[in-house]
Coordinates of C-alpha atoms in Angstrom, one line a residue:
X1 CA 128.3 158.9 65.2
X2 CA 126.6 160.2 68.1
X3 CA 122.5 160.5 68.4
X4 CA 121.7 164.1 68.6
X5 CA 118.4 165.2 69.8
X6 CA 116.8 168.4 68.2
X7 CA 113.9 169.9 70.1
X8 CA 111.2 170.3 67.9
X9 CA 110.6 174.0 66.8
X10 CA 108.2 175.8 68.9
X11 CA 105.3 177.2 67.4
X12 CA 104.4 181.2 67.9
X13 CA 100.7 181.4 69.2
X14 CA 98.1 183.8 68.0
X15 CA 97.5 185.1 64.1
X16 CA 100.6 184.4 61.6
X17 CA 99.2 187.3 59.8
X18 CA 102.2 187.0 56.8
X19 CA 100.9 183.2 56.4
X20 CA 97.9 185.0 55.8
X21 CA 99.3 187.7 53.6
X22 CA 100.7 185.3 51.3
X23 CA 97.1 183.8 51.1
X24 CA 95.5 186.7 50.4
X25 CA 98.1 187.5 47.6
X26 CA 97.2 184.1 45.5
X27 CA 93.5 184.7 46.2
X28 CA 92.7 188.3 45.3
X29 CA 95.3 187.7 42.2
X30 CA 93.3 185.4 40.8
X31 CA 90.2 187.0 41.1
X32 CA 91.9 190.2 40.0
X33 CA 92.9 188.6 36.7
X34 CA 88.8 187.8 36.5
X35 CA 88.0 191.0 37.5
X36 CA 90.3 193.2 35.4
X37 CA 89.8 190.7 32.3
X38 CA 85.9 191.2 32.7
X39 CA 86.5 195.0 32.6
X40 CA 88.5 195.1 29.8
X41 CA 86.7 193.0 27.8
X42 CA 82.8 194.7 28.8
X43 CA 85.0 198.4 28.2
X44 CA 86.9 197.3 24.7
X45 CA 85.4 194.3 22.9
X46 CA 81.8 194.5 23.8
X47 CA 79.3 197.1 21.6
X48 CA 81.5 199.7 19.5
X49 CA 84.4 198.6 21.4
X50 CA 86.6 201.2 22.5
X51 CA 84.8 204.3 19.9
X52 CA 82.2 203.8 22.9
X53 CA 84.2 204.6 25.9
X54 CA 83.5 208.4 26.8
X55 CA 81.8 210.2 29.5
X56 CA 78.4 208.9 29.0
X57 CA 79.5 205.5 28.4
X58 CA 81.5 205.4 32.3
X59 CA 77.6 207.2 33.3
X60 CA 75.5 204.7 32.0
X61 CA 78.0 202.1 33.6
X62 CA 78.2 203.8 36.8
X63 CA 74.3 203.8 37.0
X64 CA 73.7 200.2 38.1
X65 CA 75.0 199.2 41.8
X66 CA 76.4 195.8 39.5
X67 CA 79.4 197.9 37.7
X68 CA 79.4 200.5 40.8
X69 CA 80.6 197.3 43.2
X70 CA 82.6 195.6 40.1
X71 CA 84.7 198.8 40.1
X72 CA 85.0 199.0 43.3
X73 CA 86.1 195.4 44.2
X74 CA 88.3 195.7 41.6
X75 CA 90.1 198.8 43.4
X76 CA 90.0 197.9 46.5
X77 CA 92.0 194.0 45.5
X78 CA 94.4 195.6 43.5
X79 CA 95.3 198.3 46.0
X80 CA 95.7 196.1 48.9
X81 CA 97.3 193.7 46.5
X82 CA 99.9 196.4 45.5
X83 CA 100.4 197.8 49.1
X84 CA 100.9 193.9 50.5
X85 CA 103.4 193.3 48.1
X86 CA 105.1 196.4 48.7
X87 CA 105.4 196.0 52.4
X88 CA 106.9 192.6 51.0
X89 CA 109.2 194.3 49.1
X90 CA 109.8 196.7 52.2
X91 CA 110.3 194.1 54.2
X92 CA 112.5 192.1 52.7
X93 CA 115.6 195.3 51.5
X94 CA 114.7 197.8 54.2
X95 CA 117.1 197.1 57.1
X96 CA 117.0 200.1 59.0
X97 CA 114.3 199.1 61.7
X98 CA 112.5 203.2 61.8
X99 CA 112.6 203.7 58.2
X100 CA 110.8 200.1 57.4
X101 CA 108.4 201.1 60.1
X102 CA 107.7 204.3 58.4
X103 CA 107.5 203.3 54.5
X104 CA 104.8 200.9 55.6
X105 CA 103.0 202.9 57.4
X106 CA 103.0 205.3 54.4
X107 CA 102.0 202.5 52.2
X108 CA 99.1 201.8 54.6
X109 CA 98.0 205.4 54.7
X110 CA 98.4 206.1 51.3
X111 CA 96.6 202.8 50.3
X112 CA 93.7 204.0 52.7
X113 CA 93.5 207.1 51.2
X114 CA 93.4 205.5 47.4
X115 CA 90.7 203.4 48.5
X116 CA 88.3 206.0 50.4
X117 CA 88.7 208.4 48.1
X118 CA 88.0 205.8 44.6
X119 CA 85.0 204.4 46.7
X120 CA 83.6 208.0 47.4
X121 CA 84.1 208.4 43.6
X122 CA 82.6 205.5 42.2
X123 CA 79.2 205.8 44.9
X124 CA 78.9 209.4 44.3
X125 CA 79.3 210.1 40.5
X126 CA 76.6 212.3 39.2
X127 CA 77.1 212.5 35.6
X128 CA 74.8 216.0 35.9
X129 CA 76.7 217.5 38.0
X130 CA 78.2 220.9 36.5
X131 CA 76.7 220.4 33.0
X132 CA 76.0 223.1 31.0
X133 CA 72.9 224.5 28.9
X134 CA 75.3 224.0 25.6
X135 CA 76.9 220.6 26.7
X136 CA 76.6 217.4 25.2
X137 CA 74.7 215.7 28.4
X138 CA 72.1 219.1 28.6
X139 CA 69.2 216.8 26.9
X140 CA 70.0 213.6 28.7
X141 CA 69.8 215.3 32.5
X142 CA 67.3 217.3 31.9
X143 CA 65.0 214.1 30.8
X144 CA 66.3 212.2 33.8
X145 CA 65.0 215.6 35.9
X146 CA 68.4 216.8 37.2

């Protein structure tokens, strides 16, 4: 047998940002299993369970900045979660170089999109808005003076 010398692998410099990928994956899944079972359980089990859940229930939810950034953690991990593993996904079966290039960057935009617009909905909601004299919220806005 003859010694053989293997030159050690090199190392890339700068970010390994799919090291980093993977890292986020098993992070922001575990906190999405806390987050999504704390919704669930608050939305379903909690009160009149889910004989509560209407219009004015998401309201009242919606008026304290705790269940406004719940809401919106919870969006924005499980559609960067989704998008990551989809560019995974990509990745890994789409050989042809321009049309990988593209469905990730339609992932990207798409997830961007998700995430402005569900933020803009979540920090914006005005259960008042466009209620009517005969409506079931009438009483409650006009009390709250909208």
């Amino acid at each position: 047998m003859s010694a053989q010398t293997i030159a050690p692998a090199r190392r890339q410099r700068g970010v390994n940002l799919e090291k980093w990928g993977w890292l986020f994956m098993r992070g922001s899944g575990v906190l999405l299993v806390v987050l999504i079972f704390g919704h669930l359980f608050v939305n379903l089990m909690v009160g009149e369970g889910i004989h509560a859940v209407d219009f004015a229930f998401v309201a009242g939810k919606y008026a304290t900045p705790f269940w406004q950034w719940w809401d919106v953690l919870m969006l924005w991990l499980a559609l960067i979660h989704g998008s990551n593993g989809m560019r995974t996904i990509v990745n890994d079966y789409v050989t042809h170089e321009k049309a990988r290039t593209a469905l990730v960057w339609a992932l990207g935009l798409a997830a961007a999109l998700l995430i402005i617009l569900g933020t803009l909905v979540v920090f914006t909601f005005d259960p008042c808005a466009g209620v009517l004299a005969d409506g079931s919220m009438w009483e409650t806005c006009q009390a709250l003076g909208k």
